[in-house]
Structure formats: structure tokens, C-alpha cells
């Protein structure tokens, strides 16, 4: 299987048009393409910069010419779960007609959309990308090719991957930034490329505060990694 990570800008997509005009983002959690009716039905999480921005974004989405249905399932503060049905866009039709299929959730923000698309053959991929270029703007951000053994391994160990992901998500913004800056600047290399004193100066806080932020982030990530290893060992022993 060929798996593509595509940064896409469609010119007939109501979600992209809405995020162009309003500071709102959409993340798909469920989708179903009806090829006979040429409709895409989705469940999404919509997040606005504020409650007012969310309301404005949802209103614009509902009024879009390519939107068939748009209804709110739940809403709290500046986040809503919505259901939609839209006309199949040119890009969707192109992917489907050339043997492509969706392999992961898509996210839309700032007028662009992140797609995860799969193909079984190189020729299908080449033909689809060539046709996409005629009516859309896109960049292939990443391309992977998996054989059946690797695919089985990915599916078998999906719980381990989720544990690692949740561990990363559990970091606060401060912990995440501190850990990323320290890693990029060689704090974990031998010899170290940066020190606690350097990091304290970078963040304009005390050396003790930097150390605490690093320790908290390290503890969370290590715990997630250990949990993932336990899951991995369990699948290997079956």
C-alpha cells in the first residue's frame, strides 16, 4: 500500500472556504463517501477562537453553496461536534475514480486541508496526482509504502502507538516547548550541546524552573513509552 500525506487546497470545499474567512478549525472523526449519490457524510469537531467565532464559522458553513446538510450534535464553549453532508468535491472524485481511498482523518485549518490517502499501485497514484493538479493546489508532505507484513505490524500494535500519542498530548504547552527546545539544541546528546543554564537564559526563568519542566515532560513521555513497551511485549508473546 502507498500512503500519502497531502497538504491540500481545494477550490470547491465548504470547510476550506470557511476556514479562509473565519478563525475556525475542523477535524474529522467519522466519514462515509456515497459514490452513487456523490455525497460525503462526516462527523467533525469544530473549534473556534472563541464562542462568537465558532458561531460565525458554523453559520458560514451552513450557508455554503456546496453544503447539503450541517447540524450541531453537541456544543460547549468554543467547541462543537457537528454532522455534515456535502457535494463530492473535484479532489474527492479524482481520488476515488483513480483507485484511491482515505486512510486517516483529515484536518482543515487556515484555508488548507491535511489528507491521508492510499493507493495500491504506483500508476494509480501518478494518474490521480496529475489530475488533482489541474483543479487543486497540493503538496505531498510525506510518502510511505507498506508491505503486508508492515501493515499487519502497524495494526497489531496500534494500542502501543496510541499510548505514545496520549503521552505526548499530556504535556502542557510549557513542558512541550521546554522539551522540544532542549532536544533540538542537544541537551540529550553526549557531550551536551546545551545546558540548564543556557535553557534558563533562553526561557528567561530560573535554572530550577527549567529543570522541573524538563523532569515533568520526561516523566510523562517515559511512562507512555513504558506502557507502549508493555503492550508491544504482550502482542509479541501471543
PDB file of C-alpha atoms in Angstrom:
ATOM      1  CA  UNK A   1       0.000   0.000   0.000  1.00  0.00           C
ATOM      2  CA  UNK A   2       1.174   3.512  -0.843  1.00  0.00           C
ATOM      3  CA  UNK A   3       0.247   6.052   1.815  1.00  0.00           C
ATOM      4  CA  UNK A   4       0.381   9.786   1.060  1.00  0.00           C
ATOM      5  CA  UNK A   5       0.214  12.703   3.475  1.00  0.00           C
ATOM      6  CA  UNK A   6      -1.090  15.609   1.363  1.00  0.00           C
ATOM      7  CA  UNK A   7      -1.420  19.302   2.187  1.00  0.00           C
ATOM      8  CA  UNK A   8      -4.418  20.243   0.046  1.00  0.00           C
ATOM      9  CA  UNK A   9      -6.242  23.386  -1.001  1.00  0.00           C
ATOM     10  CA  UNK A  10      -9.477  22.627  -2.798  1.00  0.00           C
ATOM     11  CA  UNK A  11     -11.387  25.381  -4.546  1.00  0.00           C
ATOM     12  CA  UNK A  12     -14.846  23.866  -4.071  1.00  0.00           C
ATOM     13  CA  UNK A  13     -14.704  22.724  -0.442  1.00  0.00           C
ATOM     14  CA  UNK A  14     -17.005  24.429   2.107  1.00  0.00           C
ATOM     15  CA  UNK A  15     -14.681  23.648   5.028  1.00  0.00           C
ATOM     16  CA  UNK A  16     -11.674  25.258   3.355  1.00  0.00           C
ATOM     17  CA  UNK A  17     -13.680  28.310   2.306  1.00  0.00           C
ATOM     18  CA  UNK A  18     -14.997  28.727   5.861  1.00  0.00           C
ATOM     19  CA  UNK A  19     -11.548  28.493   7.480  1.00  0.00           C
ATOM     20  CA  UNK A  20     -10.320  31.033   4.933  1.00  0.00           C
ATOM     21  CA  UNK A  21     -12.767  33.616   6.282  1.00  0.00           C
ATOM     22  CA  UNK A  22     -13.118  32.651   9.960  1.00  0.00           C
ATOM     23  CA  UNK A  23     -10.585  31.562  12.607  1.00  0.00           C
ATOM     24  CA  UNK A  24     -12.105  28.095  12.974  1.00  0.00           C
ATOM     25  CA  UNK A  25     -10.658  24.594  12.512  1.00  0.00           C
ATOM     26  CA  UNK A  26     -12.302  21.245  11.687  1.00  0.00           C
ATOM     27  CA  UNK A  27     -11.129  17.715  12.476  1.00  0.00           C
ATOM     28  CA  UNK A  28     -12.963  14.727  11.023  1.00  0.00           C
ATOM     29  CA  UNK A  29     -13.787  11.870  13.372  1.00  0.00           C
ATOM     30  CA  UNK A  30     -16.016   9.825  11.043  1.00  0.00           C
ATOM     31  CA  UNK A  31     -16.706   9.910   7.322  1.00  0.00           C
ATOM     32  CA  UNK A  32     -18.615   7.968   4.688  1.00  0.00           C
ATOM     33  CA  UNK A  33     -18.447   8.565   0.936  1.00  0.00           C
ATOM     34  CA  UNK A  34     -21.606   7.699  -1.017  1.00  0.00           C
ATOM     35  CA  UNK A  35     -20.290   7.220  -4.557  1.00  0.00           C
ATOM     36  CA  UNK A  36     -23.761   6.666  -6.025  1.00  0.00           C
ATOM     37  CA  UNK A  37     -25.238   9.859  -4.600  1.00  0.00           C
ATOM     38  CA  UNK A  38     -21.891  11.706  -4.825  1.00  0.00           C
ATOM     39  CA  UNK A  39     -22.126  12.929  -1.238  1.00  0.00           C
ATOM     40  CA  UNK A  40     -19.642  12.868   1.632  1.00  0.00           C
ATOM     41  CA  UNK A  41     -21.186  12.484   5.078  1.00  0.00           C
ATOM     42  CA  UNK A  42     -18.969  13.432   8.014  1.00  0.00           C
ATOM     43  CA  UNK A  43     -18.861  13.922  11.765  1.00  0.00           C
ATOM     44  CA  UNK A  44     -16.375  16.618  12.762  1.00  0.00           C
ATOM     45  CA  UNK A  45     -15.087  18.558  15.730  1.00  0.00           C
ATOM     46  CA  UNK A  46     -15.210  22.317  15.081  1.00  0.00           C
ATOM     47  CA  UNK A  47     -13.103  24.634  17.232  1.00  0.00           C
ATOM     48  CA  UNK A  48     -13.305  28.417  17.069  1.00  0.00           C
ATOM     49  CA  UNK A  49     -11.010  31.039  18.533  1.00  0.00           C
ATOM     50  CA  UNK A  50     -13.963  31.993  20.763  1.00  0.00           C
ATOM     51  CA  UNK A  51     -17.663  31.179  21.170  1.00  0.00           C
ATOM     52  CA  UNK A  52     -18.566  34.047  18.852  1.00  0.00           C
ATOM     53  CA  UNK A  53     -16.080  32.913  16.211  1.00  0.00           C
ATOM     54  CA  UNK A  54     -17.435  29.352  16.436  1.00  0.00           C
ATOM     55  CA  UNK A  55     -20.990  30.603  15.867  1.00  0.00           C
ATOM     56  CA  UNK A  56     -19.908  32.716  12.902  1.00  0.00           C
ATOM     57  CA  UNK A  57     -17.937  29.836  11.369  1.00  0.00           C
ATOM     58  CA  UNK A  58     -20.816  27.373  11.716  1.00  0.00           C
ATOM     59  CA  UNK A  59     -23.208  29.877  10.174  1.00  0.00           C
ATOM     60  CA  UNK A  60     -20.948  30.398   7.158  1.00  0.00           C
ATOM     61  CA  UNK A  61     -20.501  26.647   6.777  1.00  0.00           C
ATOM     62  CA  UNK A  62     -24.256  26.054   6.821  1.00  0.00           C
ATOM     63  CA  UNK A  63     -24.787  28.741   4.165  1.00  0.00           C
ATOM     64  CA  UNK A  64     -22.072  27.467   1.785  1.00  0.00           C
ATOM     65  CA  UNK A  65     -23.303  26.635  -1.720  1.00  0.00           C
ATOM     66  CA  UNK A  66     -21.714  23.167  -1.618  1.00  0.00           C
ATOM     67  CA  UNK A  67     -23.194  22.235   1.778  1.00  0.00           C
ATOM     68  CA  UNK A  68     -26.193  19.899   1.681  1.00  0.00           C
ATOM     69  CA  UNK A  69     -26.672  19.388   5.419  1.00  0.00           C
ATOM     70  CA  UNK A  70     -24.962  20.836   8.504  1.00  0.00           C
ATOM     71  CA  UNK A  71     -26.303  20.265  12.011  1.00  0.00           C
ATOM     72  CA  UNK A  72     -24.930  20.558  15.545  1.00  0.00           C
ATOM     73  CA  UNK A  73     -24.709  17.373  17.621  1.00  0.00           C
ATOM     74  CA  UNK A  74     -23.267  18.995  20.742  1.00  0.00           C
ATOM     75  CA  UNK A  75     -21.644  22.275  21.692  1.00  0.00           C
ATOM     76  CA  UNK A  76     -19.697  23.593  24.659  1.00  0.00           C
ATOM     77  CA  UNK A  77     -17.885  26.916  24.850  1.00  0.00           C
ATOM     78  CA  UNK A  78     -15.865  27.293  21.612  1.00  0.00           C
ATOM     79  CA  UNK A  79     -16.014  23.620  20.542  1.00  0.00           C
ATOM     80  CA  UNK A  80     -18.814  21.776  18.751  1.00  0.00           C
ATOM     81  CA  UNK A  81     -19.400  18.332  17.307  1.00  0.00           C
ATOM     82  CA  UNK A  82     -21.228  18.625  14.003  1.00  0.00           C
ATOM     83  CA  UNK A  83     -22.651  16.402  11.301  1.00  0.00           C
ATOM     84  CA  UNK A  84     -22.433  17.402   7.651  1.00  0.00           C
ATOM     85  CA  UNK A  85     -23.212  16.186   4.184  1.00  0.00           C
ATOM     86  CA  UNK A  86     -21.519  17.904   1.238  1.00  0.00           C
ATOM     87  CA  UNK A  87     -21.375  17.505  -2.510  1.00  0.00           C
ATOM     88  CA  UNK A  88     -18.382  15.430  -3.590  1.00  0.00           C
ATOM     89  CA  UNK A  89     -15.559  17.817  -4.477  1.00  0.00           C
ATOM     90  CA  UNK A  90     -13.344  17.565  -7.540  1.00  0.00           C
ATOM     91  CA  UNK A  91     -10.452  16.234  -5.448  1.00  0.00           C
ATOM     92  CA  UNK A  92     -12.591  13.560  -3.778  1.00  0.00           C
ATOM     93  CA  UNK A  93     -13.917  12.410  -7.144  1.00  0.00           C
ATOM     94  CA  UNK A  94     -10.417  12.321  -8.615  1.00  0.00           C
ATOM     95  CA  UNK A  95      -9.044  10.197  -5.764  1.00  0.00           C
ATOM     96  CA  UNK A  96     -11.985   7.791  -5.880  1.00  0.00           C
ATOM     97  CA  UNK A  97     -12.009   7.370  -9.673  1.00  0.00           C
ATOM     98  CA  UNK A  98      -8.301   6.539  -9.692  1.00  0.00           C
ATOM     99  CA  UNK A  99      -8.442   3.751  -7.131  1.00  0.00           C
ATOM    100  CA  UNK A 100      -7.549   5.865  -4.107  1.00  0.00           C
ATOM    101  CA  UNK A 101      -9.037   5.699  -0.632  1.00  0.00           C
ATOM    102  CA  UNK A 102      -8.898   7.629   2.647  1.00  0.00           C
ATOM    103  CA  UNK A 103      -6.502   6.098   5.190  1.00  0.00           C
ATOM    104  CA  UNK A 104      -6.869   8.525   8.094  1.00  0.00           C
ATOM    105  CA  UNK A 105      -8.770  11.515   9.473  1.00  0.00           C
ATOM    106  CA  UNK A 106      -8.457  14.887   7.770  1.00  0.00           C
ATOM    107  CA  UNK A 107      -7.956  18.285   9.396  1.00  0.00           C
ATOM    108  CA  UNK A 108      -8.844  21.699   7.971  1.00  0.00           C
ATOM    109  CA  UNK A 109      -7.408  24.999   9.178  1.00  0.00           C
ATOM    110  CA  UNK A 110      -6.351  28.346   7.668  1.00  0.00           C
ATOM    111  CA  UNK A 111      -7.751  27.503   4.244  1.00  0.00           C
ATOM    112  CA  UNK A 112      -5.844  24.227   3.871  1.00  0.00           C
ATOM    113  CA  UNK A 113      -6.631  20.591   4.471  1.00  0.00           C
ATOM    114  CA  UNK A 114      -4.429  17.671   5.526  1.00  0.00           C
ATOM    115  CA  UNK A 115      -5.354  14.461   3.704  1.00  0.00           C
ATOM    116  CA  UNK A 116      -4.189  10.883   4.272  1.00  0.00           C
ATOM    117  CA  UNK A 117      -4.743   8.931   1.059  1.00  0.00           C
ATOM    118  CA  UNK A 118      -3.803   5.405  -0.009  1.00  0.00           C
ATOM    119  CA  UNK A 119      -3.206   3.718  -3.371  1.00  0.00           C
ATOM    120  CA  UNK A 120      -2.429   0.116  -4.258  1.00  0.00           C
ATOM    121  CA  UNK A 121      -0.497   0.814  -7.475  1.00  0.00           C
ATOM    122  CA  UNK A 122       2.097   3.413  -8.497  1.00  0.00           C
ATOM    123  CA  UNK A 123       0.232   4.069 -11.757  1.00  0.00           C
ATOM    124  CA  UNK A 124      -2.983   4.899  -9.877  1.00  0.00           C
ATOM    125  CA  UNK A 125      -1.075   7.315  -7.653  1.00  0.00           C
ATOM    126  CA  UNK A 126       0.656   9.047 -10.588  1.00  0.00           C
ATOM    127  CA  UNK A 127      -2.591   9.409 -12.533  1.00  0.00           C
ATOM    128  CA  UNK A 128      -4.529  10.761  -9.548  1.00  0.00           C
ATOM    129  CA  UNK A 129      -1.867  13.330  -8.645  1.00  0.00           C
ATOM    130  CA  UNK A 130      -1.651  14.525 -12.245  1.00  0.00           C
ATOM    131  CA  UNK A 131      -5.421  15.033 -12.381  1.00  0.00           C
ATOM    132  CA  UNK A 132      -5.506  16.700  -8.955  1.00  0.00           C
ATOM    133  CA  UNK A 133      -3.062  19.329 -10.162  1.00  0.00           C
ATOM    134  CA  UNK A 134      -5.488  20.593 -12.802  1.00  0.00           C
ATOM    135  CA  UNK A 135      -8.130  21.878 -10.379  1.00  0.00           C
ATOM    136  CA  UNK A 136      -6.471  21.962  -6.947  1.00  0.00           C
ATOM    137  CA  UNK A 137      -3.329  23.095  -5.186  1.00  0.00           C
ATOM    138  CA  UNK A 138      -1.456  20.491  -3.174  1.00  0.00           C
ATOM    139  CA  UNK A 139       1.889  19.354  -1.780  1.00  0.00           C
ATOM    140  CA  UNK A 140       2.796  15.771  -0.943  1.00  0.00           C
ATOM    141  CA  UNK A 141       4.287  16.164   2.546  1.00  0.00           C
ATOM    142  CA  UNK A 142       5.143  12.512   3.089  1.00  0.00           C
ATOM    143  CA  UNK A 143       5.015   9.209   1.186  1.00  0.00           C
ATOM    144  CA  UNK A 144       5.321   5.718   2.648  1.00  0.00           C
ATOM    145  CA  UNK A 145       4.998   2.327   1.037  1.00  0.00           C
ATOM    146  CA  UNK A 146       3.975  -0.614   3.208  1.00  0.00           C
ATOM    147  CA  UNK A 147       4.011  -4.329   2.501  1.00  0.00           C
ATOM    148  CA  UNK A 148       1.529  -6.726   4.154  1.00  0.00           C
ATOM    149  CA  UNK A 149       3.972  -7.621   6.968  1.00  0.00           C
ATOM    150  CA  UNK A 150       4.486  -3.997   7.975  1.00  0.00           C
ATOM    151  CA  UNK A 151       0.758  -3.243   7.710  1.00  0.00           C
ATOM    152  CA  UNK A 152      -0.040  -6.181   9.972  1.00  0.00           C
ATOM    153  CA  UNK A 153       2.573  -4.971  12.464  1.00  0.00           C
ATOM    154  CA  UNK A 154       1.090  -1.457  12.472  1.00  0.00           C
ATOM    155  CA  UNK A 155      -2.432  -2.744  13.054  1.00  0.00           C
ATOM    156  CA  UNK A 156      -1.332  -5.267  15.673  1.00  0.00           C
ATOM    157  CA  UNK A 157       0.466  -2.578  17.667  1.00  0.00           C
ATOM    158  CA  UNK A 158      -1.960   0.313  17.239  1.00  0.00           C
ATOM    159  CA  UNK A 159      -2.623   0.377  21.006  1.00  0.00           C
ATOM    160  CA  UNK A 160       1.091   0.956  21.674  1.00  0.00           C
ATOM    161  CA  UNK A 161       1.103   3.845  19.207  1.00  0.00           C
ATOM    162  CA  UNK A 162      -1.936   5.383  20.903  1.00  0.00           C
ATOM    163  CA  UNK A 163      -0.228   5.143  24.300  1.00  0.00           C
ATOM    164  CA  UNK A 164       2.751   7.086  22.975  1.00  0.00           C
ATOM    165  CA  UNK A 165       0.478   9.646  21.343  1.00  0.00           C
ATOM    166  CA  UNK A 166      -1.528  10.176  24.514  1.00  0.00           C
ATOM    167  CA  UNK A 167       1.691  10.590  26.479  1.00  0.00           C
ATOM    168  CA  UNK A 168       2.801  13.361  24.139  1.00  0.00           C
ATOM    169  CA  UNK A 169      -0.609  15.017  24.325  1.00  0.00           C
ATOM    170  CA  UNK A 170      -0.488  15.009  28.129  1.00  0.00           C
ATOM    171  CA  UNK A 171       2.373  17.541  28.112  1.00  0.00           C
ATOM    172  CA  UNK A 172       1.421  21.105  28.937  1.00  0.00           C
ATOM    173  CA  UNK A 173       2.432  23.755  26.358  1.00  0.00           C
ATOM    174  CA  UNK A 174       5.308  24.836  28.644  1.00  0.00           C
ATOM    175  CA  UNK A 175       6.546  21.277  29.153  1.00  0.00           C
ATOM    176  CA  UNK A 176       6.331  20.546  25.450  1.00  0.00           C
ATOM    177  CA  UNK A 177       8.204  23.690  24.399  1.00  0.00           C
ATOM    178  CA  UNK A 178      10.912  23.143  27.018  1.00  0.00           C
ATOM    179  CA  UNK A 179      11.411  19.528  25.958  1.00  0.00           C
ATOM    180  CA  UNK A 180      11.479  20.409  22.239  1.00  0.00           C
ATOM    181  CA  UNK A 181      13.981  23.267  22.656  1.00  0.00           C
ATOM    182  CA  UNK A 182      16.224  21.134  24.870  1.00  0.00           C
ATOM    183  CA  UNK A 183      16.148  18.243  22.378  1.00  0.00           C
ATOM    184  CA  UNK A 184      16.785  20.425  19.323  1.00  0.00           C
ATOM    185  CA  UNK A 185      19.726  22.121  20.997  1.00  0.00           C
ATOM    186  CA  UNK A 186      21.453  18.904  22.015  1.00  0.00           C
ATOM    187  CA  UNK A 187      20.637  18.662  25.714  1.00  0.00           C
ATOM    188  CA  UNK A 188      20.320  14.866  25.452  1.00  0.00           C
ATOM    189  CA  UNK A 189      23.439  14.367  23.341  1.00  0.00           C
ATOM    190  CA  UNK A 190      26.901  13.336  24.576  1.00  0.00           C
ATOM    191  CA  UNK A 191      28.556  15.719  25.099  1.00  0.00           C
ATOM    192  CA  UNK A 192      25.609  18.027  25.658  1.00  0.00           C
ATOM    193  CA  UNK A 193      25.074  20.782  23.141  1.00  0.00           C
ATOM    194  CA  UNK A 194      23.273  22.959  25.666  1.00  0.00           C
ATOM    195  CA  UNK A 195      22.971  23.216  29.464  1.00  0.00           C
ATOM    196  CA  UNK A 196      20.321  24.054  32.029  1.00  0.00           C
ATOM    197  CA  UNK A 197      21.898  27.488  32.352  1.00  0.00           C
ATOM    198  CA  UNK A 198      21.503  28.025  28.589  1.00  0.00           C
ATOM    199  CA  UNK A 199      17.883  26.885  28.684  1.00  0.00           C
ATOM    200  CA  UNK A 200      17.140  29.089  31.697  1.00  0.00           C
ATOM    201  CA  UNK A 201      18.510  32.069  29.780  1.00  0.00           C
ATOM    202  CA  UNK A 202      16.515  31.122  26.680  1.00  0.00           C
ATOM    203  CA  UNK A 203      13.198  30.942  28.575  1.00  0.00           C
ATOM    204  CA  UNK A 204      14.111  33.774  30.945  1.00  0.00           C
ATOM    205  CA  UNK A 205      13.304  31.701  34.036  1.00  0.00           C
ATOM    206  CA  UNK A 206      15.375  30.124  36.783  1.00  0.00           C
ATOM    207  CA  UNK A 207      17.523  27.047  36.302  1.00  0.00           C
ATOM    208  CA  UNK A 208      15.342  25.233  38.854  1.00  0.00           C
ATOM    209  CA  UNK A 209      12.172  26.017  36.895  1.00  0.00           C
ATOM    210  CA  UNK A 210      13.688  24.716  33.651  1.00  0.00           C
ATOM    211  CA  UNK A 211      14.819  21.546  35.396  1.00  0.00           C
ATOM    212  CA  UNK A 212      11.319  20.953  36.819  1.00  0.00           C
ATOM    213  CA  UNK A 213       9.679  21.473  33.422  1.00  0.00           C
ATOM    214  CA  UNK A 214      12.102  19.015  31.821  1.00  0.00           C
ATOM    215  CA  UNK A 215      11.617  16.419  34.531  1.00  0.00           C
ATOM    216  CA  UNK A 216       7.827  16.587  34.261  1.00  0.00           C
ATOM    217  CA  UNK A 217       7.925  16.195  30.486  1.00  0.00           C
ATOM    218  CA  UNK A 218      10.486  13.370  30.683  1.00  0.00           C
ATOM    219  CA  UNK A 219       8.404  11.526  33.288  1.00  0.00           C
ATOM    220  CA  UNK A 220       5.225  11.699  31.196  1.00  0.00           C
ATOM    221  CA  UNK A 221       6.926  10.581  27.980  1.00  0.00           C
ATOM    222  CA  UNK A 222       8.861   7.814  29.735  1.00  0.00           C
ATOM    223  CA  UNK A 223       5.705   6.496  31.359  1.00  0.00           C
ATOM    224  CA  UNK A 224       3.939   6.479  27.984  1.00  0.00           C
ATOM    225  CA  UNK A 225       6.896   4.667  26.401  1.00  0.00           C
ATOM    226  CA  UNK A 226       6.946   2.032  29.155  1.00  0.00           C
ATOM    227  CA  UNK A 227       3.192   1.449  28.761  1.00  0.00           C
ATOM    228  CA  UNK A 228       3.667   1.102  24.998  1.00  0.00           C
ATOM    229  CA  UNK A 229       6.513  -1.398  25.548  1.00  0.00           C
ATOM    230  CA  UNK A 230       4.295  -3.488  27.799  1.00  0.00           C
ATOM    231  CA  UNK A 231       1.622  -3.536  25.085  1.00  0.00           C
ATOM    232  CA  UNK A 232       4.268  -4.406  22.483  1.00  0.00           C
ATOM    233  CA  UNK A 233       5.642  -7.265  24.585  1.00  0.00           C
ATOM    234  CA  UNK A 234       2.127  -8.593  25.020  1.00  0.00           C
ATOM    235  CA  UNK A 235       1.498  -8.818  21.272  1.00  0.00           C
ATOM    236  CA  UNK A 236       4.904 -10.424  20.626  1.00  0.00           C
ATOM    237  CA  UNK A 237       4.248 -13.173  23.198  1.00  0.00           C
ATOM    238  CA  UNK A 238       0.987 -14.282  21.591  1.00  0.00           C
TER     239      UNK A 238
END
